[in-house]
Backbone as a printed PyTorch tensor [residue, N CA C, xyz], in Angstrom:
tensor([[[ -3.3750,  -0.3570,   8.6950],
         [ -3.6180,  -1.7880,   8.6620],
         [ -2.5160,  -2.4490,   7.8280]],

        [[ -1.8590,  -3.4420,   8.3770],
         [ -0.8170,  -4.1780,   7.7020],
         [ -1.4090,  -5.4630,   7.1410]],

        [[ -1.0960,  -5.7470,   5.8850],
         [ -1.5870,  -6.9870,   5.3080],
         [ -0.5880,  -8.1040,   5.5680]],

        [[ -1.0930,  -9.3160,   5.5950],
         [ -0.2830, -10.5000,   5.8530],
         [ -0.0460, -11.2050,   4.5240]],

        [[  1.1800, -11.6120,   4.2230],
         [  1.4080, -12.3170,   2.9580],
         [  0.6960, -13.6630,   2.9240]],

        [[  0.1970, -14.0060,   1.7600],
         [ -0.5060, -15.2730,   1.5780],
         [  0.4920, -16.3730,   1.2470]],

        [[  0.2940, -17.5620,   1.8160],
         [  1.1840, -18.6750,   1.4830],
         [  1.1290, -19.0060,  -0.0060]],

        [[  2.2200, -19.5610,  -0.5090],
         [  2.3160, -19.9660,  -1.9110],
         [  2.4980, -21.4810,  -1.9630]],

        [[  2.7850, -21.9860,  -3.1390],
         [  3.0440, -23.4160,  -3.2900],
         [  4.3330, -23.8240,  -2.5750]],

        [[  5.2310, -22.8650,  -2.3490],
         [  6.5170, -23.1520,  -1.6980],
         [  6.5710, -22.7460,  -0.2290]],

        [[  5.5610, -21.9840,   0.2470],
         [  5.6010, -21.4780,   1.6250],
         [  4.3180, -21.7990,   2.3750]],

        [[  4.3900, -21.6680,   3.7020],
         [  3.2120, -21.8280,   4.5600],
         [  3.3950, -20.9440,   5.7830]],

        [[  2.2900, -20.7510,   6.5300],
         [  2.3520, -19.9360,   7.7380],
         [  2.9250, -20.7300,   8.8960]],

        [[  3.5770, -20.0130,   9.8000],
         [  4.0800, -20.5900,  11.0490],
         [  3.9800, -19.5270,  12.1210]],

        [[  3.4710, -19.9030,  13.2920],
         [  3.4280, -18.9960,  14.4330],
         [  4.8160, -18.9890,  15.0770]],

        [[  5.4180, -17.8040,  15.1840],
         [  6.7550, -17.7160,  15.7680],
         [  6.7260, -17.8470,  17.2850]],

        [[  5.5450, -17.7150,  17.9020],
         [  5.4460, -17.8390,  19.3540],
         [  5.3730, -19.2950,  19.8070]],

        [[  4.5150, -20.1020,  19.1550],
         [  4.3240, -21.4840,  19.6170],
         [  4.7290, -22.5400,  18.5850]],

        [[  5.0000, -22.1500,  17.3540],
         [  5.4150, -23.1100,  16.3300],
         [  4.2810, -23.7330,  15.5290]],

        [[  3.0280, -23.3610,  15.7970],
         [  1.8800, -23.9070,  15.0810],
         [  2.0500, -23.7440,  13.5680]],

        [[  1.7420, -24.8060,  12.8360],
         [  1.8040, -24.7880,  11.3680],
         [  0.4570, -25.0930,  10.7190]],

        [[ -0.5720, -25.4220,  11.5220],
         [ -1.7750, -25.9900,  10.9210],
         [ -3.1020, -25.3130,  11.2430]],

        [[ -3.2090, -24.4960,  12.2700],
         [ -4.5100, -23.9550,  12.6720],
         [ -4.4360, -22.4390,  12.8360]],

        [[ -5.1730, -21.7190,  11.9770],
         [ -5.1740, -20.2640,  12.0110],
         [ -6.5680, -19.7350,  11.7220]],

        [[ -6.9160, -18.6010,  12.3260],
         [ -8.1210, -17.8630,  11.9780],
         [ -7.6810, -16.7350,  11.0580]],

        [[ -8.2610, -16.6780,   9.8620],
         [ -7.8530, -15.7130,   8.8500],
         [ -8.9930, -14.7150,   8.6350]],

        [[ -8.6780, -13.4280,   8.7410],
         [ -9.6270, -12.3660,   8.4310],
         [ -9.2040, -11.7710,   7.1010]],

        [[-10.1090, -11.8110,   6.1270],
         [ -9.7780, -11.3030,   4.7970],
         [-10.9050, -10.4350,   4.2640]],

        [[-10.5340,  -9.4940,   3.3960],
         [-11.4940,  -8.6680,   2.6720],
         [-11.4280,  -9.0770,   1.2100]],

        [[-12.5950,  -9.2560,   0.6180],
         [-12.6550,  -9.6770,  -0.7840],
         [-13.6090,  -8.7900,  -1.5550]],

        [[-13.2670,  -8.5610,  -2.8050],
         [-14.1690,  -7.9190,  -3.7500],
         [-14.4480,  -8.9650,  -4.8160]],

        [[-15.7270,  -9.3310,  -4.9680],
         [-16.0830, -10.4060,  -5.8800],
         [-17.2120,  -9.9770,  -6.8120]],

        [[-17.2760, -10.6440,  -7.9460],
         [-18.3990, -10.5150,  -8.8660],
         [-19.0600, -11.8840,  -8.9040]],

        [[-20.3640, -11.9180,  -8.6270],
         [-21.0870, -13.1830,  -8.5950],
         [-22.2450, -13.1750,  -9.5880]],

        [[-22.4350, -14.3170, -10.2310],
         [-23.6220, -14.5430, -11.0510],
         [-24.6080, -15.2870, -10.1580]],

        [[-25.7160, -14.6280,  -9.8400],
         [-26.7040, -15.1930,  -8.9300],
         [-27.9380, -15.5830,  -9.7320]],

        [[-28.3630, -16.8420,  -9.5620],
         [-29.5730, -17.3450, -10.2110],
         [-30.6560, -17.4710,  -9.1540]],

        [[-31.8020, -16.8740,  -9.4150],
         [-32.9420, -16.9920,  -8.5050],
         [-33.9200, -18.0070,  -9.0830]],

        [[-34.3290, -18.9840,  -8.2510],
         [-35.3320, -19.9300,  -8.7420],
         [-36.7040, -19.2630,  -8.7090]],

        [[-37.7150, -19.9730,  -9.1390],
         [-39.0530, -19.3700,  -9.2220],
         [-39.6100, -18.9670,  -7.8670]],

        [[-39.1110, -19.5810,  -6.7980],
         [-39.5470, -19.2030,  -5.4500],
         [-38.7390, -18.0150,  -4.9120]],

        [[-37.7270, -17.5910,  -5.6780],
         [-36.9230, -16.4480,  -5.2500],
         [-35.6900, -16.8140,  -4.4540]],

        [[-35.3600, -18.1210,  -4.3470],
         [-34.1770, -18.5530,  -3.6040],
         [-32.9260, -18.3630,  -4.4630]],

        [[-31.9330, -17.6340,  -3.9510],
         [-30.7330, -17.3790,  -4.7510],
         [-29.7250, -18.5230,  -4.6710]],

        [[-29.0180, -18.7560,  -5.7800],
         [-27.9020, -19.6900,  -5.8540],
         [-26.7810, -18.9900,  -6.6210]],

        [[-25.5870, -18.9480,  -6.0220],
         [-24.4410, -18.3690,  -6.7150],
         [-23.8950, -19.4260,  -7.6570]],

        [[-23.9450, -19.1610,  -8.9560],
         [-23.4990, -20.1350,  -9.9510],
         [-22.0770, -19.8670, -10.4230]],

        [[-21.6430, -18.6220, -10.3670],
         [-20.2740, -18.2710, -10.7350],
         [-19.7760, -17.2150,  -9.7600]],

        [[-18.4910, -17.3000,  -9.4420],
         [-17.8930, -16.3340,  -8.5190],
         [-16.4900, -16.0140,  -8.9970]],

        [[-16.2260, -14.7430,  -9.2340],
         [-14.9010, -14.2900,  -9.6550],
         [-14.3460, -13.3690,  -8.5740]],

        [[-13.1820, -13.7050,  -8.0350],
         [-12.5350, -12.8630,  -7.0400],
         [-11.7470, -11.7900,  -7.7820]],

        [[-12.1570, -10.5300,  -7.5910],
         [-11.5030,  -9.4060,  -8.2490],
         [-10.2660,  -8.9970,  -7.4590]],

        [[-10.3940,  -8.9440,  -6.1320],
         [ -9.2510,  -8.6430,  -5.2600],
         [ -9.4980,  -9.2680,  -3.9000]],

        [[ -8.3930,  -9.5650,  -3.2280],
         [ -8.5010, -10.1750,  -1.9000],
         [ -7.2980,  -9.7500,  -1.0780]],

        [[ -7.5530,  -9.3320,   0.1490],
         [ -6.4970,  -8.9130,   1.0580],
         [ -6.6520,  -9.6560,   2.3720]],

        [[ -5.5780, -10.2780,   2.8340],
         [ -5.5950, -10.9150,   4.1470],
         [ -5.2400,  -9.8360,   5.1630]],

        [[ -6.1660,  -9.5530,   6.0620],
         [ -5.9810,  -8.4800,   7.0410],
         [ -5.2610,  -8.9570,   8.2900]],

        [[ -5.5910, -10.1530,   8.7380],
         [ -4.9190, -10.6830,   9.9240],
         [ -4.9860, -12.1990,   9.9320]],

        [[ -3.9950, -12.7860,  10.5810],
         [ -3.9420, -14.2290,  10.7820],
         [ -3.6560, -14.4410,  12.2560]],

        [[ -4.5560, -15.1650,  12.9270],
         [ -4.4210, -15.4160,  14.3690],
         [ -4.1720, -16.8900,  14.5890]],

        [[ -3.1850, -17.2110,  15.4020],
         [ -2.8710, -18.5880,  15.7520],
         [ -3.9770, -19.1530,  16.6280]],

        [[ -4.4940, -20.3030,  16.2710],
         [ -5.5470, -20.9520,  17.0530],
         [ -5.0130, -21.5830,  18.3340]],

        [[ -3.7180, -21.8680,  18.3910],
         [ -3.1640, -22.5150,  19.5750],
         [ -2.8740, -21.5110,  20.6880]],

        [[ -2.2660, -20.3730,  20.3430],
         [ -1.8360, -19.4300,  21.3980],
         [ -2.4400, -18.0370,  21.2490]],

        [[ -3.2980, -17.8230,  20.2590],
         [ -3.9850, -16.5540,  19.9970],
         [ -3.0730, -15.4100,  19.5710]],

        [[ -1.8440, -15.6920,  19.1820],
         [ -0.9410, -14.6340,  18.7170],
         [ -1.4300, -14.1100,  17.3700]],

        [[ -1.4220, -12.7880,  17.2240],
         [ -1.8640, -12.1780,  15.9730],
         [ -0.6820, -11.6310,  15.1880]],

        [[  0.2700, -11.0620,  15.8610],
         [  1.3660, -10.3870,  15.1850],
         [  2.6250, -11.2460,  15.1100]],

        [[  2.4880, -12.5370,  15.2300],
         [  3.6450, -13.4360,  15.2910],
         [  3.6210, -14.4970,  14.2010]],

        [[  2.9560, -14.2090,  13.0740],
         [  2.8360, -15.1760,  11.9890],
         [  3.8650, -14.8490,  10.9090]],

        [[  4.5870, -15.8800,  10.4560],
         [  5.5840, -15.6940,   9.4090],
         [  5.3860, -16.7260,   8.3160]],

        [[  6.0060, -16.4870,   7.1630],
         [  6.0180, -17.4640,   6.0810],
         [  7.2970, -18.2700,   6.1790]],

        [[  7.1810, -19.5900,   6.0960],
         [  8.3450, -20.4830,   6.0890],
         [  8.2120, -21.4190,   4.8920]],

        [[  9.3200, -22.0210,   4.5100],
         [  9.3120, -22.9650,   3.3920],
         [  8.5100, -24.2070,   3.7530]],

        [[  7.8010, -24.7440,   2.7650],
         [  7.1220, -26.0280,   2.9420],
         [  8.1480, -27.1280,   2.7920]],

        [[  7.9850, -28.2400,   3.5030],
         [  8.9170, -29.3410,   3.3380],
         [  8.8530, -29.8780,   1.9080]],

        [[ 10.0120, -30.0970,   1.3390],
         [ 10.0810, -30.6540,  -0.0070],
         [  9.7720, -29.6580,  -1.1200]],

        [[  9.5820, -28.3780,  -0.7850],
         [  9.2340, -27.3970,  -1.8120],
         [ 10.3920, -27.1400,  -2.7580]],

        [[ 11.6210, -27.3020,  -2.2840],
         [ 12.7780, -27.0630,  -3.1270],
         [ 13.1950, -28.2630,  -3.9450]],

        [[ 12.5250, -29.3980,  -3.7890],
         [ 12.9230, -30.6370,  -4.4880],
         [ 12.4210, -30.6490,  -5.9010]]])
């Protein structure tokens, strides 16, 4: 399984097949620690959530369904 790099403040995803910059389906695996509060009726509410690790497994373009054609490109104005 190949992981996909996550965008940063200077980069974003782009589909190399169709040029899409805005719509993607992201599959990720996360390991989290949650503080769960149960009310008197037993209904849970997550009050705190800490992400211990997170891996993006795949990114699929919503426009053309390409999975293996996603790249990181510079965001406009990121170098300014």
